[in-house]
């Protein structure tokens, strides 16, 4: 890891021998994850890539504590989790802003729910909004924002409570390419300041490599970890990094994984 290391607030995550079985509507078992092992260091940025249906969202939901494992164990800061992990902030693919609340009130929602001190968090909420270019939009309503602005507000909401763990499930999937590139830059900057532990799910191999300290490559269902790549490139990374030979090497390596798994094929 070559990011500067101010006070790291991120938690450690240990995923040990985790499997997850669901039941189909007809009651048949669906093996979503099989024997997943993954250790994440405090303040580490992990990207997860894998084919559709391989269990990425399932893994994220298990780590959030919102759904239980079928077997195995997940520890946060060394302690087994029971129920929702209180240090976690979550960003979903589709922003889930409340249309009847202003942008600022949306960002402050977790503070209200968790009955945290409104004064200090209001300062933090305004700072976060300003840091993603939303100063002046605090009193607007979600319906008045573009998709990229809404997703920025969602990220601020996940970050307002200083979460030790930021879970992001394809947060930029619905955005146009330019906005997405800018969001990558913004997210990296915020992470370098906050040093939360981040689990970032994406379908974009380039995005995964650009942002992560390590990229976890998953294979098709039942989901397993096929490879973990260390991305040892200087930060901050940006457009210039995309032509870096190390970047191209990692992207190509992940592509070859997917070809070997039969998920990608040559033209
Ligand atoms: N609540 C559920 N009940 C039954 N099966 C489920 C449930 N949630 C997920 N699954 C199944 O588990 C498998 C993994 O799903 P998951 O949503 O974790 O995949 P994913 O990797 O996030 O896919 P995508 O990239 O399309 O978002 C899939 O086969 C899915 O159909
Ligand atoms: Mg998913």
CSV table of C-alpha atoms and ligand atoms in Angstrom, one decimal:
chain,number,residue,atom,x,y,z
A,1,UNK,CA,0.0,0.0,0.0
A,2,UNK,CA,1.5,3.3,-0.9
A,3,UNK,CA,-1.2,5.8,0.1
A,4,UNK,CA,-0.2,8.2,2.9
A,5,UNK,CA,-1.4,6.8,6.2
A,6,UNK,CA,-2.9,9.4,8.5
A,7,UNK,CA,-4.9,8.0,11.4
A,8,UNK,CA,-6.4,4.9,9.9
A,9,UNK,CA,-10.0,4.6,11.1
A,10,UNK,CA,-10.8,1.5,9.0
A,11,UNK,CA,-11.7,-1.8,10.6
A,12,UNK,CA,-10.1,-5.1,9.8
A,13,UNK,CA,-12.3,-7.8,8.2
A,14,UNK,CA,-11.6,-11.6,8.4
A,15,UNK,CA,-13.8,-13.8,6.2
A,16,UNK,CA,-13.1,-17.4,7.2
A,17,UNK,CA,-14.4,-20.4,5.3
A,18,UNK,CA,-17.7,-18.6,4.5
A,19,UNK,CA,-20.4,-20.3,2.5
A,20,UNK,CA,-23.9,-19.0,1.7
A,21,UNK,CA,-26.9,-21.0,0.6
A,22,UNK,CA,-30.2,-19.4,-0.4
A,23,UNK,CA,-33.4,-21.2,-1.1
A,24,UNK,CA,-35.1,-20.7,-4.5
A,25,UNK,CA,-38.8,-19.9,-4.6
A,26,UNK,CA,-39.4,-23.6,-5.1
A,27,UNK,CA,-37.4,-24.4,-2.0
A,28,UNK,CA,-34.3,-25.8,-3.9
A,29,UNK,CA,-30.9,-24.8,-2.4
A,30,UNK,CA,-28.8,-22.2,-4.3
A,31,UNK,CA,-25.1,-22.3,-3.4
A,32,UNK,CA,-24.1,-18.6,-3.8
A,33,UNK,CA,-20.7,-18.7,-2.1
A,34,UNK,CA,-18.4,-21.6,-1.3
A,35,UNK,CA,-15.6,-21.5,1.2
A,36,UNK,CA,-14.5,-17.9,0.8
A,37,UNK,CA,-11.4,-16.8,2.8
A,38,UNK,CA,-10.4,-13.1,2.7
A,39,UNK,CA,-8.5,-10.9,5.2
A,40,UNK,CA,-8.8,-7.2,4.8
A,41,UNK,CA,-6.4,-4.8,6.6
A,42,UNK,CA,-7.6,-1.7,8.4
A,43,UNK,CA,-7.8,1.2,5.8
A,44,UNK,CA,-7.4,-1.1,2.8
A,45,UNK,CA,-9.3,-0.5,-0.4
A,46,UNK,CA,-10.5,-3.8,-1.9
A,47,UNK,CA,-12.2,-4.1,-5.3
A,48,UNK,CA,-14.2,-7.2,-6.1
A,49,UNK,CA,-14.8,-8.2,-9.8
A,50,UNK,CA,-16.6,-11.3,-11.1
A,51,UNK,CA,-19.3,-12.5,-13.4
A,52,UNK,CA,-22.9,-11.6,-12.8
A,53,UNK,CA,-24.4,-13.9,-10.2
A,54,UNK,CA,-21.1,-15.1,-8.7
A,55,UNK,CA,-22.0,-13.8,-5.3
A,56,UNK,CA,-20.4,-10.3,-5.0
A,57,UNK,CA,-23.5,-8.6,-3.5
A,58,UNK,CA,-24.0,-11.6,-1.3
A,59,UNK,CA,-20.4,-11.4,0.1
A,60,UNK,CA,-21.0,-7.6,0.7
A,61,UNK,CA,-24.3,-8.2,2.5
A,62,UNK,CA,-22.7,-10.9,4.6
A,63,UNK,CA,-19.8,-8.5,5.6
A,64,UNK,CA,-22.4,-5.9,6.5
A,65,UNK,CA,-24.1,-8.4,8.8
A,66,UNK,CA,-27.5,-7.7,7.2
A,67,UNK,CA,-27.7,-11.4,6.2
A,68,UNK,CA,-26.2,-14.4,8.1
A,69,UNK,CA,-23.6,-16.8,6.8
A,70,UNK,CA,-24.6,-20.5,6.2
A,71,UNK,CA,-21.3,-21.6,7.6
A,72,UNK,CA,-17.9,-20.1,8.4
A,73,UNK,CA,-17.3,-16.9,10.2
A,74,UNK,CA,-16.8,-13.1,9.6
A,75,UNK,CA,-14.9,-11.0,12.1
A,76,UNK,CA,-14.8,-7.2,12.3
A,77,UNK,CA,-11.8,-6.0,14.3
A,78,UNK,CA,-11.3,-9.5,15.5
A,79,UNK,CA,-14.9,-9.9,16.9
A,80,UNK,CA,-17.4,-12.2,15.3
A,81,UNK,CA,-20.4,-10.2,14.0
A,82,UNK,CA,-23.9,-10.6,15.2
A,83,UNK,CA,-26.5,-8.7,13.2
A,84,UNK,CA,-25.8,-5.4,11.4
A,85,UNK,CA,-22.3,-4.1,11.6
A,86,UNK,CA,-22.5,-0.7,13.3
A,87,UNK,CA,-19.3,0.6,11.7
A,88,UNK,CA,-20.6,0.0,8.2
A,89,UNK,CA,-21.8,2.6,5.7
A,90,UNK,CA,-23.4,1.2,2.5
A,91,UNK,CA,-23.7,2.6,-1.0
A,92,UNK,CA,-25.9,0.7,-3.5
A,93,UNK,CA,-26.0,0.8,-7.3
A,94,UNK,CA,-29.2,2.8,-7.3
A,95,UNK,CA,-29.1,5.7,-4.9
A,96,UNK,CA,-31.8,5.3,-2.3
A,97,UNK,CA,-32.3,8.9,-1.5
A,98,UNK,CA,-35.6,10.0,0.0
A,99,UNK,CA,-37.3,12.3,-2.5
A,100,UNK,CA,-39.1,14.3,0.2
A,101,UNK,CA,-36.0,15.2,2.1
A,102,UNK,CA,-33.5,17.8,1.0
A,103,UNK,CA,-29.9,16.7,0.0
A,104,UNK,CA,-28.6,17.8,3.4
A,105,UNK,CA,-31.4,16.0,5.3
A,106,UNK,CA,-30.7,12.9,3.3
A,107,UNK,CA,-27.1,13.0,4.2
A,108,UNK,CA,-28.0,13.5,7.9
A,109,UNK,CA,-30.4,10.6,7.9
A,110,UNK,CA,-28.0,8.0,9.6
A,111,UNK,CA,-27.1,10.7,12.2
A,112,UNK,CA,-30.8,10.9,13.1
A,113,UNK,CA,-31.4,7.2,13.1
A,114,UNK,CA,-28.4,6.5,15.2
A,115,UNK,CA,-29.1,9.5,17.5
A,116,UNK,CA,-25.6,10.9,17.0
A,117,UNK,CA,-24.7,14.5,17.8
A,118,UNK,CA,-26.4,16.6,15.1
A,119,UNK,CA,-24.1,19.7,15.5
A,120,UNK,CA,-20.7,18.0,14.7
A,121,UNK,CA,-22.2,15.8,12.0
A,122,UNK,CA,-23.9,18.8,10.3
A,123,UNK,CA,-20.4,20.3,9.8
A,124,UNK,CA,-19.1,17.0,8.5
A,125,UNK,CA,-22.1,16.6,6.1
A,126,UNK,CA,-21.5,20.1,4.7
A,127,UNK,CA,-17.8,19.4,4.3
A,128,UNK,CA,-18.5,16.1,2.5
A,129,UNK,CA,-21.0,17.7,0.1
A,130,UNK,CA,-18.6,20.5,-0.7
A,131,UNK,CA,-15.8,18.0,-1.3
A,132,UNK,CA,-17.8,16.3,-4.0
A,133,UNK,CA,-18.9,19.5,-5.7
A,134,UNK,CA,-22.3,19.8,-4.1
A,135,UNK,CA,-21.8,23.0,-2.1
A,136,UNK,CA,-24.9,25.1,-2.8
A,137,UNK,CA,-27.1,22.1,-3.4
A,138,UNK,CA,-27.8,21.3,0.3
A,139,UNK,CA,-31.4,22.5,0.2
A,140,UNK,CA,-32.3,21.0,-3.2
A,141,UNK,CA,-34.4,17.9,-3.4
A,142,UNK,CA,-33.1,14.7,-5.1
A,143,UNK,CA,-35.5,15.2,-8.0
A,144,UNK,CA,-33.6,18.3,-8.9
A,145,UNK,CA,-30.2,16.5,-9.2
A,146,UNK,CA,-28.6,14.6,-12.0
A,147,UNK,CA,-27.8,10.8,-11.5
A,148,UNK,CA,-24.1,11.6,-10.7
A,149,UNK,CA,-25.1,14.2,-8.2
A,150,UNK,CA,-27.5,11.9,-6.5
A,151,UNK,CA,-24.9,9.2,-6.2
A,152,UNK,CA,-22.4,11.7,-4.8
A,153,UNK,CA,-25.0,12.6,-2.1
A,154,UNK,CA,-25.5,8.9,-1.4
A,155,UNK,CA,-21.7,8.5,-0.8
A,156,UNK,CA,-21.8,11.5,1.5
A,157,UNK,CA,-24.6,9.9,3.4
A,158,UNK,CA,-22.6,6.7,3.8
A,159,UNK,CA,-19.6,8.7,5.0
A,160,UNK,CA,-21.2,11.2,7.4
A,161,UNK,CA,-21.0,8.9,10.4
A,162,UNK,CA,-17.3,8.3,9.9
A,163,UNK,CA,-17.8,4.6,9.1
A,164,UNK,CA,-14.9,2.3,9.7
A,165,UNK,CA,-16.2,0.2,6.8
A,166,UNK,CA,-17.5,1.5,3.5
A,167,UNK,CA,-19.4,-1.1,1.4
A,168,UNK,CA,-20.1,-0.1,-2.2
A,169,UNK,CA,-22.1,-2.3,-4.5
A,170,UNK,CA,-21.5,-1.1,-8.1
A,171,UNK,CA,-22.0,2.5,-7.0
A,172,UNK,CA,-21.2,4.0,-10.4
A,173,UNK,CA,-22.8,1.4,-12.6
A,174,UNK,CA,-25.6,3.7,-13.7
A,175,UNK,CA,-23.4,6.7,-14.5
A,176,UNK,CA,-22.0,7.9,-17.9
A,177,UNK,CA,-18.3,7.3,-18.5
A,178,UNK,CA,-17.1,10.8,-17.8
A,179,UNK,CA,-19.1,11.2,-14.6
A,180,UNK,CA,-17.8,7.8,-13.6
A,181,UNK,CA,-14.2,8.8,-14.1
A,182,UNK,CA,-14.7,11.9,-12.0
A,183,UNK,CA,-16.4,9.8,-9.3
A,184,UNK,CA,-13.4,7.5,-9.2
A,185,UNK,CA,-11.1,10.5,-8.6
A,186,UNK,CA,-13.5,11.9,-5.9
A,187,UNK,CA,-13.8,8.6,-4.1
A,188,UNK,CA,-10.1,8.0,-4.0
A,189,UNK,CA,-9.5,11.5,-2.6
A,190,UNK,CA,-12.1,11.0,0.1
A,191,UNK,CA,-10.7,7.6,1.0
A,192,UNK,CA,-7.1,8.9,1.2
A,193,UNK,CA,-8.4,11.5,3.7
A,194,UNK,CA,-10.7,9.2,5.7
A,195,UNK,CA,-8.8,5.9,5.4
A,196,UNK,CA,-11.9,3.8,5.9
A,197,UNK,CA,-11.7,0.2,4.9
A,198,UNK,CA,-13.5,0.0,1.6
A,199,UNK,CA,-15.1,-3.0,-0.2
A,200,UNK,CA,-15.9,-1.9,-3.7
A,201,UNK,CA,-17.8,-4.1,-6.1
A,202,UNK,CA,-17.7,-3.3,-9.8
A,203,UNK,CA,-18.1,-4.8,-13.2
A,204,UNK,CA,-15.4,-2.6,-14.6
A,205,UNK,CA,-11.9,-4.3,-14.5
A,206,UNK,CA,-10.3,-0.9,-15.2
A,207,UNK,CA,-12.2,0.8,-12.3
A,208,UNK,CA,-11.3,-2.1,-10.0
A,209,UNK,CA,-7.6,-1.8,-10.8
A,210,UNK,CA,-7.5,2.0,-10.7
A,211,UNK,CA,-9.0,2.3,-7.2
A,212,UNK,CA,-7.8,-0.8,-5.3
A,213,UNK,CA,-4.9,-1.8,-3.1
A,214,UNK,CA,-6.0,-5.4,-4.0
A,215,UNK,CA,-8.4,-6.7,-6.5
A,216,UNK,CA,-10.4,-9.9,-5.6
A,217,UNK,CA,-11.3,-11.9,-8.7
A,218,UNK,CA,-14.3,-14.2,-8.3
A,219,UNK,CA,-15.3,-17.2,-10.3
A,220,UNK,CA,-18.8,-18.1,-11.4
A,221,UNK,CA,-21.4,-19.7,-9.1
A,222,UNK,CA,-20.8,-21.0,-6.6
A,223,UNK,CA,-18.7,-18.0,-6.1
A,224,UNK,CA,-15.1,-18.6,-5.0
A,225,UNK,CA,-12.0,-16.4,-5.0
A,226,UNK,CA,-10.1,-17.2,-8.1
A,227,UNK,CA,-7.2,-14.8,-7.5
A,228,UNK,CA,-6.2,-11.7,-5.5
A,229,UNK,CA,-4.0,-9.2,-7.2
A,230,UNK,CA,-1.9,-6.6,-5.4
A,231,UNK,CA,-2.0,-3.3,-7.2
A,232,UNK,CA,1.2,-1.6,-6.3
A,233,UNK,CA,0.8,1.7,-8.1
A,234,UNK,CA,1.5,5.2,-6.7
A,235,UNK,CA,-1.5,7.3,-5.6
A,236,UNK,CA,-3.3,9.5,-6.3
A,237,UNK,CA,-4.2,7.5,-9.4
A,238,UNK,CA,-6.1,9.2,-12.3
A,239,UNK,CA,-6.4,9.3,-16.0
A,240,UNK,CA,-2.6,9.3,-16.3
A,241,UNK,CA,-2.5,5.9,-14.5
A,242,UNK,CA,-4.5,4.2,-17.2
A,243,UNK,CA,-1.6,4.2,-19.6
A,244,UNK,CA,0.9,3.0,-16.9
A,245,UNK,CA,2.3,-0.4,-17.9
A,246,UNK,CA,1.5,-1.8,-14.4
A,247,UNK,CA,-2.1,-0.8,-14.9
A,248,UNK,CA,-2.3,-2.4,-18.3
A,249,UNK,CA,-0.6,-5.5,-17.0
A,250,UNK,CA,-3.1,-6.0,-14.1
A,251,UNK,CA,-6.1,-5.3,-16.4
A,252,UNK,CA,-4.9,-7.9,-18.9
A,253,UNK,CA,-4.2,-10.4,-16.2
A,254,UNK,CA,-7.8,-10.2,-14.9
A,255,UNK,CA,-9.1,-10.4,-18.5
A,256,UNK,CA,-7.2,-13.6,-19.0
A,257,UNK,CA,-8.7,-14.9,-15.8
A,258,UNK,CA,-12.2,-14.3,-17.2
A,259,UNK,CA,-11.2,-15.9,-20.5
A,260,UNK,CA,-9.9,-19.0,-18.7
A,261,UNK,CA,-13.2,-19.1,-16.8
A,262,UNK,CA,-15.1,-18.9,-20.1
A,263,UNK,CA,-16.7,-15.6,-19.2
A,264,UNK,CA,-14.9,-13.6,-21.8
A,265,UNK,CA,-13.9,-14.8,-25.3
A,266,UNK,CA,-11.6,-13.4,-28.0
A,267,UNK,CA,-13.3,-11.7,-31.0
B,1,LIG,N1,-32.4,-13.6,-1.6
B,1,LIG,C1,-32.0,-14.6,-2.5
B,1,LIG,N2,-32.7,-15.7,-2.6
B,1,LIG,C2,-32.3,-16.7,-3.5
B,1,LIG,N3,-31.3,-16.6,-4.3
B,1,LIG,C3,-30.5,-15.5,-4.2
B,1,LIG,C4,-30.9,-14.4,-3.3
B,1,LIG,N4,-29.9,-13.4,-3.5
B,1,LIG,C5,-29.1,-13.9,-4.4
B,1,LIG,N5,-29.4,-15.1,-4.8
B,1,LIG,C6,-28.7,-15.9,-5.8
B,1,LIG,O1,-27.4,-16.1,-5.4
B,1,LIG,C7,-26.4,-15.9,-6.5
B,1,LIG,C8,-25.5,-14.8,-6.2
B,1,LIG,O2,-26.2,-13.6,-6.2
B,1,LIG,P1,-25.5,-12.1,-6.0
B,1,LIG,O3,-26.6,-11.1,-6.1
B,1,LIG,O4,-24.7,-12.1,-4.8
B,1,LIG,O5,-24.6,-12.1,-7.3
B,1,LIG,P2,-23.7,-10.8,-7.9
B,1,LIG,O6,-22.4,-11.4,-8.1
B,1,LIG,O7,-23.9,-9.7,-7.0
B,1,LIG,O8,-24.4,-10.6,-9.3
B,1,LIG,P3,-24.5,-9.2,-10.2
B,1,LIG,O9,-23.2,-8.9,-10.7
B,1,LIG,O10,-25.5,-9.6,-11.2
B,1,LIG,O11,-25.0,-8.2,-9.2
B,1,LIG,C9,-27.3,-15.7,-7.7
B,1,LIG,O12,-27.4,-17.0,-8.3
B,1,LIG,C10,-28.6,-15.2,-7.2
B,1,LIG,O13,-29.7,-15.7,-8.0
B,2,LIG,MG1,-24.7,-7.8,-7.3
